[in-house]
Amino acid sequence: MLTLKSRLAALALVLGCSAAALPATAQNVIKLSTTTSTENSGLLKYLLPAFEAKTNSKVNVISVGTGKALELAKNGDVDVTLVHARAAEDKFVAEGHGVNRRDVMYNDFIIVGPAGDPAGISGSKDVIAAMKKIVASKAKFISRGDNSGTDQMEKAYWKEADVKPQGNAYVSAGLGMGEVLNMAAEMQAYTLTDRATYGAYRAKTGLVVAVEGDTKMFNPYGIIAVNPAKYRDINYKGAMQLIEWMTSDEGQKKIADFKVDGQQLFFPSAKAAK
């Protein structure tokens, strides 16, 4: 008796197409929640086709802030999550929502702003001192305001600085990184961004890097499978296939090879974690 897989392969031959060309329902569908930075930068569009072709899979990507990405995983709405907020990730795993967290890659946060630099912070490597100067100068600052990893980091910086812009000087957008960069350009404001998304939007926004290089701005990413013990419908096998591939030599090389305008935006870290 032919198995479902055999019948699908036979159907593909009759139709003159490959198994990969069959509808997604005939494939290994993996639901991934992730941050806007991996989507807006173009990284996933670059990475996933290779994985999908190798595994006859289809990865359905939901791109939101880290907080929402983890919430989707917590509710069992996705199979696996790729995010960048280590404290929140550790809590997610400790509470039993996720398993098999792996380091994948890192990049860094930067503060970008108008070329005129109204706060006089250009060239600074001290993010806390720079944010204090932004407030003192009453320059505008656009916040993600969406509980993303970037938003969580920004709030931690304001807390450490013990100061925050007031009134019209501070805009909480509740939007993704790309949209916030566009807003900052329109309003001639500063914002905190991951370097990868900025790289993808730099030409269209005209924003320039004002602050970079502070160790506090290191930005690691982790990938976590949703705990199959909590949800029977989770595609745990598919989640682990994606995790294993992303942290394999092949996946890590693909991450390192991804560039925008000749600049590497993400740096593989899976080997360092082993």
Backbone as numpy.savetxt, mean C-alpha at the origin, in Angstrom:
# Nx Ny Nz CAx CAy CAz Cx Cy Cz
-13.60 -40.98 -14.40 -14.46 -39.79 -14.40 -13.57 -38.55 -14.40
-13.89 -37.62 -15.28 -13.08 -36.41 -15.39 -13.30 -35.50 -14.20
-12.23 -34.94 -13.71 -12.33 -33.95 -12.64 -12.77 -32.62 -13.22
-13.17 -31.69 -12.34 -13.56 -30.35 -12.80 -12.41 -29.70 -13.54
-11.18 -29.86 -13.01 -10.02 -29.26 -13.65 -9.83 -29.82 -15.06
-10.01 -31.15 -15.20 -9.85 -31.79 -16.51 -10.92 -31.30 -17.48
-12.15 -31.18 -16.98 -13.24 -30.72 -17.84 -12.99 -29.29 -18.31
-12.47 -28.44 -17.41 -12.17 -27.06 -17.77 -11.07 -27.00 -18.82
-10.06 -27.86 -18.66 -8.96 -27.89 -19.63 -9.48 -28.33 -21.00
-10.37 -29.34 -20.98 -10.93 -29.82 -22.25 -11.77 -28.73 -22.90
-12.56 -28.03 -22.09 -13.38 -26.93 -22.61 -12.50 -25.85 -23.23
-11.38 -25.58 -22.58 -10.46 -24.56 -23.10 -9.94 -24.96 -24.47
-9.64 -26.27 -24.64 -9.13 -26.74 -25.93 -10.20 -26.61 -27.01
-11.43 -26.97 -26.65 -12.54 -26.87 -27.60 -12.75 -25.43 -28.04
-12.66 -24.52 -27.07 -12.89 -23.10 -27.36 -11.68 -22.43 -27.99
-10.56 -23.15 -28.01 -9.36 -22.59 -28.59 -8.73 -21.52 -27.73
-8.84 -21.66 -26.42 -8.24 -20.67 -25.52 -7.52 -21.39 -24.40
-6.73 -20.64 -23.67 -6.01 -21.21 -22.55 -6.91 -21.21 -21.32
-6.53 -21.97 -20.30 -7.28 -21.97 -19.05 -7.30 -20.60 -18.42
-6.22 -19.83 -18.63 -6.15 -18.48 -18.05 -7.18 -17.55 -18.67
-7.67 -17.91 -19.87 -8.64 -17.06 -20.54 -10.07 -17.39 -20.14
-10.26 -18.46 -19.38 -11.59 -18.83 -18.94 -12.11 -17.80 -17.94
-13.41 -17.78 -17.69 -13.96 -16.82 -16.73 -13.32 -16.97 -15.37
-13.35 -15.88 -14.60 -12.71 -15.87 -13.29 -13.26 -16.96 -12.38
-14.55 -17.35 -12.57 -15.14 -18.38 -11.73 -14.46 -19.73 -11.94
-13.79 -19.92 -13.08 -13.09 -21.17 -13.35 -11.64 -21.11 -12.86
-11.27 -19.99 -12.29 -9.91 -19.81 -11.83 -9.85 -19.74 -10.31
-8.65 -19.65 -9.81 -8.41 -19.48 -8.39 -8.52 -17.99 -8.07
-9.67 -17.56 -7.58 -9.90 -16.14 -7.30 -9.44 -15.81 -5.89
-8.56 -14.82 -5.79 -8.00 -14.39 -4.50 -8.38 -12.93 -4.27
-9.00 -12.66 -3.14 -9.40 -11.29 -2.81 -8.35 -10.65 -1.91
-7.81 -9.55 -2.38 -6.72 -8.85 -1.68 -7.15 -7.44 -1.31
-7.08 -7.12 -0.02 -7.24 -5.72 0.39 -5.84 -5.13 0.58
-5.68 -3.91 0.12 -4.36 -3.30 0.19 -4.46 -1.79 0.25
-3.34 -1.14 0.38 -3.31 0.31 0.52 -3.33 1.00 -0.83
-3.69 2.25 -0.83 -3.73 3.00 -2.09 -2.33 3.17 -2.67
-1.31 3.10 -1.84 0.06 3.31 -2.35 0.48 2.19 -3.29
0.10 0.95 -3.01 0.49 -0.15 -3.89 -0.28 -0.11 -5.21
-1.49 0.49 -5.16 -2.30 0.60 -6.37 -1.93 1.86 -7.16
-1.91 3.02 -6.48 -1.65 4.29 -7.17 -0.26 4.35 -7.80
0.70 3.70 -7.18 2.07 3.72 -7.69 2.22 2.90 -8.96
1.27 1.98 -9.20 1.37 1.09 -10.35 2.04 -0.24 -10.02
2.43 -0.43 -8.76 3.16 -1.65 -8.39 2.35 -2.91 -8.65
1.10 -2.94 -8.21 0.30 -4.16 -8.36 -0.01 -4.47 -9.82
-0.22 -3.45 -10.62 -0.46 -3.68 -12.05 0.77 -4.29 -12.69
1.94 -4.01 -12.13 3.20 -4.55 -12.63 3.42 -5.98 -12.11
3.11 -6.22 -10.84 3.43 -7.49 -10.20 2.44 -8.61 -10.51
1.14 -8.31 -10.36 0.15 -9.37 -10.33 0.00 -10.20 -11.60
0.15 -9.61 -12.80 0.01 -10.46 -14.00 0.95 -11.66 -14.01
2.17 -11.48 -13.51 3.13 -12.60 -13.49 2.64 -13.69 -12.54
2.14 -13.30 -11.37 1.62 -14.27 -10.41 0.38 -14.96 -10.96
-0.52 -14.19 -11.57 -1.77 -14.76 -12.08 -1.50 -15.76 -13.20
-0.56 -15.44 -14.08 -0.23 -16.34 -15.18 0.40 -17.64 -14.65
1.21 -17.52 -13.63 1.93 -18.69 -13.09 0.99 -19.63 -12.34
-0.02 -19.09 -11.69 -0.88 -19.88 -10.82 -2.31 -20.05 -11.33
-2.59 -19.56 -12.56 -3.96 -19.55 -13.08 -4.92 -18.95 -12.07
-4.51 -17.80 -11.52 -5.29 -17.12 -10.51 -5.77 -15.78 -11.02
-6.77 -15.25 -10.35 -7.21 -13.89 -10.58 -7.26 -13.20 -9.23
-6.46 -12.13 -9.07 -6.44 -11.40 -7.82 -7.36 -10.19 -7.94
-8.41 -10.18 -7.15 -9.32 -9.04 -7.10 -8.84 -8.08 -6.02
-8.42 -6.90 -6.43 -7.79 -5.94 -5.53 -8.80 -4.91 -5.04
-8.83 -4.72 -3.73 -9.60 -3.63 -3.12 -8.59 -2.68 -2.50
-8.48 -1.49 -3.07 -7.46 -0.53 -2.67 -8.08 0.56 -1.79
-7.70 0.55 -0.51 -8.22 1.51 0.47 -7.08 1.87 1.43
-7.37 2.64 2.46 -6.35 2.90 3.47 -6.09 1.65 4.30
-4.97 1.61 5.01 -4.60 0.44 5.80 -5.68 0.07 6.81
-6.25 1.06 7.50 -7.29 0.78 8.49 -8.46 0.04 7.88
-8.93 0.50 6.72 -10.05 -0.14 6.03 -9.65 -1.49 5.47
-8.40 -1.59 4.99 -7.92 -2.86 4.44 -7.91 -3.94 5.52
-7.48 -3.59 6.72 -7.46 -4.55 7.83 -8.88 -4.86 8.29
-9.77 -3.87 8.22 -11.17 -4.10 8.62 -11.84 -5.08 7.67
-11.57 -4.94 6.37 -12.11 -5.88 5.40 -11.62 -7.30 5.69
-10.34 -7.42 6.04 -9.77 -8.73 6.37 -10.38 -9.27 7.66
-10.55 -8.39 8.64 -11.13 -8.78 9.93 -12.54 -9.31 9.76
-13.29 -8.75 8.80 -14.67 -9.16 8.56 -14.78 -10.36 7.63
-13.64 -10.85 7.13 -13.66 -12.00 6.23 -14.11 -11.68 4.82
-14.01 -10.39 4.45 -14.42 -9.97 3.12 -13.32 -10.16 2.07
-12.10 -10.44 2.52 -10.98 -10.72 1.64 -10.23 -11.92 2.17
-9.30 -12.43 1.37 -8.52 -13.61 1.76 -7.16 -13.25 2.33
-6.65 -12.09 1.91 -5.28 -11.70 2.28 -5.19 -10.18 2.23
-4.29 -9.61 3.03 -4.16 -8.16 3.07 -2.69 -7.75 3.01
-2.41 -6.67 2.30 -1.05 -6.13 2.13 -1.08 -4.68 2.59
-0.46 -4.39 3.73 -0.61 -3.07 4.36 0.73 -2.57 4.93
0.70 -1.35 5.49 1.92 -0.77 6.05 1.62 0.03 7.31
1.36 -0.69 8.39 1.18 -0.08 9.71 1.49 -1.17 10.72
2.76 -1.32 11.07 3.20 -2.51 11.80 2.46 -2.73 13.11
2.22 -1.68 13.88 1.53 -1.86 15.16 0.12 -2.41 14.93
-0.57 -1.87 13.93 -1.92 -2.34 13.62 -1.89 -3.77 13.08
-0.87 -4.10 12.31 -0.72 -5.45 11.78 -0.52 -6.46 12.91
0.37 -6.12 13.85 0.65 -7.01 14.97 -0.59 -7.23 15.83
-1.37 -6.17 16.03 -2.61 -6.28 16.79 -3.61 -7.17 16.05
-3.69 -7.02 14.74 -4.58 -7.82 13.90 -4.27 -9.31 14.05
-2.99 -9.65 14.03 -2.58 -11.05 14.18 -2.80 -11.53 15.61
-2.43 -10.70 16.60 -2.56 -11.08 18.01 -4.01 -11.36 18.39
-4.93 -10.65 17.76 -6.35 -10.84 18.06 -6.96 -12.01 17.30
-6.14 -12.70 16.52 -6.58 -13.91 15.85 -7.24 -13.73 14.51
-7.16 -12.52 13.94 -7.81 -12.26 12.65 -6.95 -12.71 11.47
-5.63 -12.72 11.66 -4.73 -13.06 10.57 -3.64 -14.01 11.00
-3.05 -14.69 10.02 -1.96 -15.64 10.28 -0.87 -15.46 9.23
0.30 -15.95 9.58 1.43 -16.01 8.63 1.82 -14.64 8.07
1.94 -13.64 8.94 2.40 -12.33 8.47 3.84 -12.43 8.00
4.15 -11.84 6.87 5.51 -11.81 6.33 5.89 -10.39 5.94
7.14 -10.03 6.19 7.68 -8.79 5.64 7.79 -8.97 4.12
7.45 -7.92 3.38 7.49 -8.00 1.92 8.48 -6.99 1.34
8.36 -5.73 1.78 9.14 -4.66 1.16 9.06 -3.42 2.05
9.80 -2.41 1.67 9.70 -1.14 2.38 9.94 0.00 1.40
9.45 1.15 1.77 9.89 2.40 1.15 9.94 3.43 2.27
9.71 4.68 2.00 9.76 5.66 3.09 8.72 6.74 2.87
8.40 7.41 3.97 7.54 8.57 3.92 8.38 9.81 3.64
7.75 10.80 3.02 8.39 12.09 2.78 7.33 13.17 2.97
7.78 14.37 3.27 6.87 15.51 3.25 7.13 16.25 1.95
6.06 16.49 1.20 6.17 17.23 -0.05 5.34 18.50 0.06
5.68 19.46 -0.79 4.96 20.72 -0.74 5.26 21.58 -1.96
4.76 22.81 -1.95 4.98 23.70 -3.10 6.44 24.10 -3.22
6.86 24.37 -4.45 8.25 24.74 -4.70 8.66 26.00 -3.93
7.70 26.88 -3.66 7.99 28.12 -2.92 8.35 27.90 -1.46
8.00 26.72 -0.92 8.36 26.32 0.44 8.05 27.40 1.49
6.77 27.72 1.69 6.42 28.79 2.63 6.83 28.54 4.08
7.00 27.28 4.46 7.40 26.97 5.85 8.91 26.94 6.03
9.66 27.00 4.94 11.12 26.99 5.03 11.68 25.68 5.57
11.12 24.56 5.11 11.57 23.26 5.63 12.36 22.46 4.59
12.52 22.99 3.40 13.20 22.25 2.34 14.60 21.83 2.75
14.91 20.54 2.52 16.23 20.01 2.83 16.35 19.45 4.23
15.30 19.56 5.03 15.34 19.05 6.41 15.31 17.53 6.44
15.97 16.96 7.42 15.92 15.52 7.65 15.27 15.21 8.99
14.71 16.22 9.65 14.07 16.06 10.96 12.57 16.31 10.78
11.78 15.22 10.70 10.37 15.36 10.40 9.61 16.10 11.49
9.96 15.88 12.75 9.24 16.53 13.84 9.50 18.04 13.85
10.76 18.42 13.69 11.10 19.85 13.63 10.42 20.51 12.44
10.35 19.80 11.31 9.72 20.35 10.12 8.22 20.57 10.33
7.57 19.65 11.00 6.15 19.80 11.23 5.86 20.96 12.20
6.74 21.18 13.15 6.60 22.33 14.03 6.72 23.63 13.23
7.62 23.65 12.26 7.80 24.85 11.44 6.60 25.09 10.53
5.99 24.01 10.06 4.79 24.15 9.24 3.69 24.85 10.04
3.51 24.43 11.29 2.51 25.04 12.15 2.85 26.51 12.43
4.12 26.76 12.78 4.55 28.13 13.12 4.37 29.09 11.94
4.54 28.58 10.73 4.42 29.42 9.54 2.97 29.60 9.07
2.07 28.80 9.69 0.65 28.79 9.31 0.42 28.37 7.85
1.36 27.60 7.34 1.21 27.04 5.99 0.14 25.95 6.02
-0.48 25.69 4.89 -1.54 24.68 4.82 -0.95 23.27 4.81
-1.66 22.36 5.45 -1.27 20.95 5.47 -2.51 20.12 5.16
-2.40 19.20 4.18 -3.50 18.31 3.82 -3.24 16.94 4.43
-4.18 16.45 5.23 -4.08 15.14 5.85 -4.91 14.12 5.10
-4.45 12.88 5.05 -5.28 11.81 4.48 -6.59 11.72 5.26
-6.53 11.71 6.58 -7.73 11.66 7.40 -8.59 10.43 7.17
-7.95 9.29 6.83 -8.73 8.10 6.48 -8.29 6.85 7.25
-7.51 7.04 8.32 -7.01 5.92 9.13 -6.12 4.97 8.33
-5.53 5.47 7.27 -4.56 4.69 6.50 -3.25 4.62 7.28
-2.31 3.81 6.79 -1.00 3.75 7.44 -0.33 5.11 7.43
-0.48 5.84 6.34 0.09 7.19 6.24 -0.56 8.12 7.25
-1.88 8.04 7.36 -2.62 8.87 8.30 -2.21 8.57 9.75
-2.05 7.28 10.05 -1.64 6.90 11.40 -0.24 7.43 11.72
0.65 7.38 10.74 2.00 7.88 10.94 1.99 9.38 11.13
1.22 10.08 10.31 1.13 11.54 10.44 0.66 11.95 11.84
-0.37 11.27 12.33 -0.91 11.59 13.66 0.13 11.33 14.76
0.94 10.29 14.55 2.00 10.01 15.52 3.04 11.13 15.52
3.34 11.69 14.35 4.28 12.80 14.26 3.73 14.04 14.96
2.44 14.36 14.74 1.86 15.53 15.41 1.88 15.34 16.93
1.61 14.12 17.37 1.62 13.85 18.81 3.00 14.07 19.39
4.02 13.59 18.68 5.39 13.77 19.16 5.80 15.24 19.11
5.32 15.95 18.09 5.65 17.38 17.97 4.89 18.21 18.99
3.83 17.65 19.56 2.99 18.33 20.56 2.38 19.62 20.00
2.05 19.57 18.72 1.46 20.73 18.06 0.77 20.24 16.79
-0.19 21.02 16.30 -0.92 20.63 15.09 -1.51 21.88 14.45
-1.56 21.93 13.11 -2.15 23.10 12.46 -3.60 23.30 12.88
-4.04 24.53 12.91 -5.39 24.84 13.35 -6.20 25.50 12.24
-7.52 25.40 12.35 -8.43 26.09 11.45 -8.23 25.72 10.00
-8.23 26.74 9.14 -8.12 26.52 7.69 -6.75 26.01 7.26
-5.79 26.03 8.17 -4.44 25.57 7.83 -4.36 24.05 7.77
-5.39 23.36 8.28 -5.36 21.90 8.33 -6.62 21.35 7.66
-6.43 20.54 6.63 -7.55 19.95 5.90 -7.48 18.43 6.03
-8.50 17.83 6.65 -8.59 16.38 6.74 -9.45 15.90 5.58
-8.81 15.30 4.59 -9.48 15.03 3.31 -10.35 13.77 3.31
-9.93 12.75 4.05 -10.66 11.49 4.00 -10.56 10.82 2.63
-9.40 10.99 1.98 -9.21 10.50 0.61 -7.92 9.69 0.50
-7.77 9.04 -0.65 -6.55 8.29 -0.93 -5.37 9.19 -1.21
-4.18 8.60 -1.26 -2.95 9.38 -1.38 -2.87 10.18 -2.68
-3.26 9.57 -3.78 -3.19 10.28 -5.04 -4.07 11.52 -5.06
-5.29 11.37 -4.52 -6.21 12.50 -4.47 -5.69 13.60 -3.53
-5.08 13.19 -2.44 -4.53 14.17 -1.50 -3.36 14.93 -2.13
-2.54 14.25 -2.89 -1.44 14.94 -3.58 -1.99 15.96 -4.58
-3.04 15.61 -5.26 -3.67 16.57 -6.18 -4.22 17.78 -5.42
-4.82 17.53 -4.28 -5.34 18.62 -3.44 -4.22 19.53 -2.96
-3.12 18.91 -2.52 -1.98 19.70 -2.03 -1.43 20.60 -3.13
-1.42 20.08 -4.35 -0.94 20.88 -5.47 -1.88 22.06 -5.73
-3.17 21.79 -5.70 -4.16 22.85 -5.97 -4.14 23.93 -4.88
-3.92 23.51 -3.64 -4.00 24.44 -2.51 -2.63 24.96 -2.08
-1.58 24.54 -2.82 -0.21 24.95 -2.47 0.08 24.62 -1.00
-0.15 23.36 -0.67 -0.03 22.89 0.72 0.99 21.77 0.82
1.35 21.47 2.06 2.23 20.34 2.36 1.38 19.10 2.65
1.97 17.94 2.47 1.34 16.71 2.90 2.40 15.64 3.15
2.04 14.66 3.94 2.90 13.49 4.16 2.47 12.42 3.17
3.42 11.83 2.47 3.11 10.81 1.47 4.17 9.72 1.48
3.79 8.55 1.00 4.81 7.54 0.72 5.51 7.94 -0.57
6.77 7.59 -0.66 7.57 8.01 -1.81 7.06 7.41 -3.13
6.51 6.19 -3.05 6.07 5.52 -4.28 4.92 6.26 -4.95
3.90 6.63 -4.18 2.77 7.33 -4.78 3.20 8.71 -5.26
4.05 9.37 -4.49 4.56 10.68 -4.94 5.27 10.54 -6.28
6.06 9.47 -6.42 6.78 9.26 -7.68 5.84 9.17 -8.86
4.69 8.54 -8.65 3.72 8.39 -9.73 2.97 9.68 -10.03
2.90 10.59 -9.05 2.13 11.83 -9.20 3.00 13.08 -9.31
4.28 12.93 -9.20 5.18 14.10 -9.15 5.00 15.01 -10.36
5.01 14.44 -11.54 4.96 15.26 -12.76 3.67 16.05 -12.85
2.55 15.43 -12.49 1.26 16.10 -12.66 0.97 17.11 -11.54
1.62 16.96 -10.37 1.34 17.88 -9.26 2.33 19.03 -9.16
3.58 18.79 -9.57 4.59 19.82 -9.43 5.08 20.00 -8.01
4.62 19.14 -7.08 5.09 19.21 -5.70 6.54 18.74 -5.62
7.28 19.26 -4.65 8.69 18.88 -4.49 8.90 18.27 -3.11
9.93 17.45 -3.00 10.26 16.83 -1.71 10.88 17.90 -0.80
10.29 18.04 0.38 10.80 19.02 1.34 11.57 18.35 2.48
11.07 17.21 2.94 11.70 16.52 4.07 11.82 15.04 3.75
13.01 14.50 3.92 13.25 13.07 3.70 14.47 12.64 4.49
14.60 11.32 4.69 15.81 10.78 5.28 15.77 10.56 6.78
14.70 10.95 7.47 14.59 10.72 8.90 14.27 9.24 9.12
14.94 8.60 10.07 14.67 7.17 10.34 13.23 6.96 10.80
12.61 7.98 11.33 11.20 7.88 11.76 10.28 7.70 10.55
10.78 7.95 9.36 9.94 7.91 8.16 10.07 6.60 7.39
10.73 5.62 7.99 10.84 4.29 7.39 9.45 3.67 7.31
9.13 2.99 6.21 7.76 2.55 5.93 7.72 1.09 5.45
7.69 0.11 6.38 7.67 -1.30 5.98 6.27 -1.80 5.66
6.18 -2.76 4.73 4.92 -3.37 4.32 4.91 -4.84 4.73
3.74 -5.31 5.17 3.58 -6.72 5.50 2.38 -7.31 4.79
2.42 -8.61 4.54 1.31 -9.32 3.92 0.83 -10.39 4.89
-0.50 -10.51 5.06 -1.08 -11.37 6.08 -2.26 -12.14 5.50
-2.31 -13.44 5.75 -3.47 -14.25 5.36 -4.55 -14.11 6.41
-5.79 -14.04 5.97 -6.91 -14.04 6.91 -7.00 -15.42 7.55
-7.29 -15.46 8.83 -7.32 -16.71 9.59 -8.45 -17.60 9.08
-8.12 -18.76 8.48 -9.17 -19.63 7.93 -10.04 -20.27 9.01
-9.55 -20.28 10.26 -10.33 -20.85 11.35 -11.55 -19.98 11.68
-11.50 -18.71 11.27 -12.61 -17.80 11.56 -13.68 -17.81 10.47
-13.25 -18.06 9.22 -14.18 -17.99 8.10 -13.99 -19.19 7.18
-15.01 -20.00 7.03 -14.89 -21.22 6.21 -14.73 -20.91 4.73
-15.22 -19.75 4.29 -15.19 -19.44 2.86 -13.90 -18.76 2.41
-12.98 -18.53 3.33 -11.72 -17.88 2.97 -10.90 -18.77 2.04
-10.35 -18.17 1.00 -9.46 -18.91 0.10 -8.05 -18.87 0.69
-7.85 -19.69 1.70 -6.57 -19.69 2.42 -5.44 -20.21 1.53
-5.75 -21.23 0.72 -4.73 -21.77 -0.18 -4.26 -20.68 -1.15
-5.19 -19.94 -1.72 -4.83 -18.86 -2.64 -4.07 -17.75 -1.94
-4.51 -17.43 -0.72 -3.81 -16.40 0.05 -2.35 -16.78 0.27
-2.13 -18.04 0.64 -0.76 -18.48 0.90 0.06 -18.58 -0.40
-0.59 -18.89 -1.51 0.12 -18.87 -2.79 0.65 -17.46 -3.07
-0.20 -16.47 -2.84 0.22 -15.09 -3.09 1.32 -14.67 -2.13
1.17 -15.02 -0.86 2.19 -14.69 0.14 3.52 -15.33 -0.23
3.48 -16.62 -0.57 4.73 -17.33 -0.91 5.38 -16.72 -2.15
4.57 -16.34 -3.14 5.13 -15.77 -4.35 5.71 -14.38 -4.09
5.00 -13.56 -3.34 5.48 -12.19 -3.06 6.80 -12.21 -2.29
7.00 -13.24 -1.47 8.22 -13.31 -0.67 9.28 -14.25 -1.26
8.97 -14.81 -2.44 9.94 -15.68 -3.12 11.00 -14.85 -3.82
12.05 -15.51 -4.28 13.10 -14.81 -5.03 12.51 -14.12 -6.26
11.57 -14.81 -6.94 10.96 -14.24 -8.14 10.16 -12.98 -7.81
9.31 -13.08 -6.78 8.49 -11.94 -6.40 9.31 -10.77 -5.90
10.32 -11.08 -5.11 11.18 -10.02 -4.55 11.97 -9.31 -5.65
12.40 -10.07 -6.65 13.12 -9.44 -7.77 12.19 -8.53 -8.56
10.94 -8.97 -8.75 9.97 -8.14 -9.47 9.73 -6.83 -8.73
9.64 -6.90 -7.41 9.45 -5.69 -6.61 10.63 -4.75 -6.80
11.84 -5.30 -6.74 13.05 -4.48 -6.89 13.15 -3.87 -8.28
12.62 -4.59 -9.28 12.74 -4.13 -10.66 11.71 -3.06 -11.02
10.70 -2.88 -10.18 9.66 -1.89 -10.49 10.20 -0.47 -10.30
10.13 0.32 -11.35 10.66 1.69 -11.30 9.71 2.65 -11.99
9.71 3.88 -11.55 8.97 4.96 -12.20 9.99 6.05 -12.53
10.07 6.40 -13.80 11.06 7.39 -14.26 12.47 6.99 -13.85
12.74 5.68 -13.89 14.07 5.17 -13.58 14.39 5.07 -12.10
13.43 5.41 -11.23 13.68 5.38 -9.79 12.99 4.19 -9.14
13.75 3.40 -8.38 13.18 2.28 -7.64 12.34 2.83 -6.49
11.10 2.33 -6.38 10.18 2.88 -5.39 9.95 1.98 -4.19
10.14 0.67 -4.36 9.97 -0.28 -3.26 11.22 -1.16 -3.18
11.58 -1.53 -1.95 12.79 -2.33 -1.72 12.41 -3.62 -1.02
12.73 -4.77 -1.62 12.32 -6.06 -1.04 12.95 -6.29 0.34
12.18 -6.91 1.23 12.68 -7.14 2.59 12.40 -8.53 3.12
11.84 -9.41 2.30 11.46 -10.74 2.78 12.67 -11.53 3.26
13.77 -11.46 2.54 14.96 -12.23 2.93 15.50 -11.79 4.28
15.47 -10.47 4.50 15.98 -9.92 5.75 15.16 -10.37 6.93
13.90 -10.74 6.66 13.01 -11.13 7.75 13.15 -12.59 8.12
13.83 -13.38 7.27 13.92 -14.83 7.52 15.06 -15.13 8.48
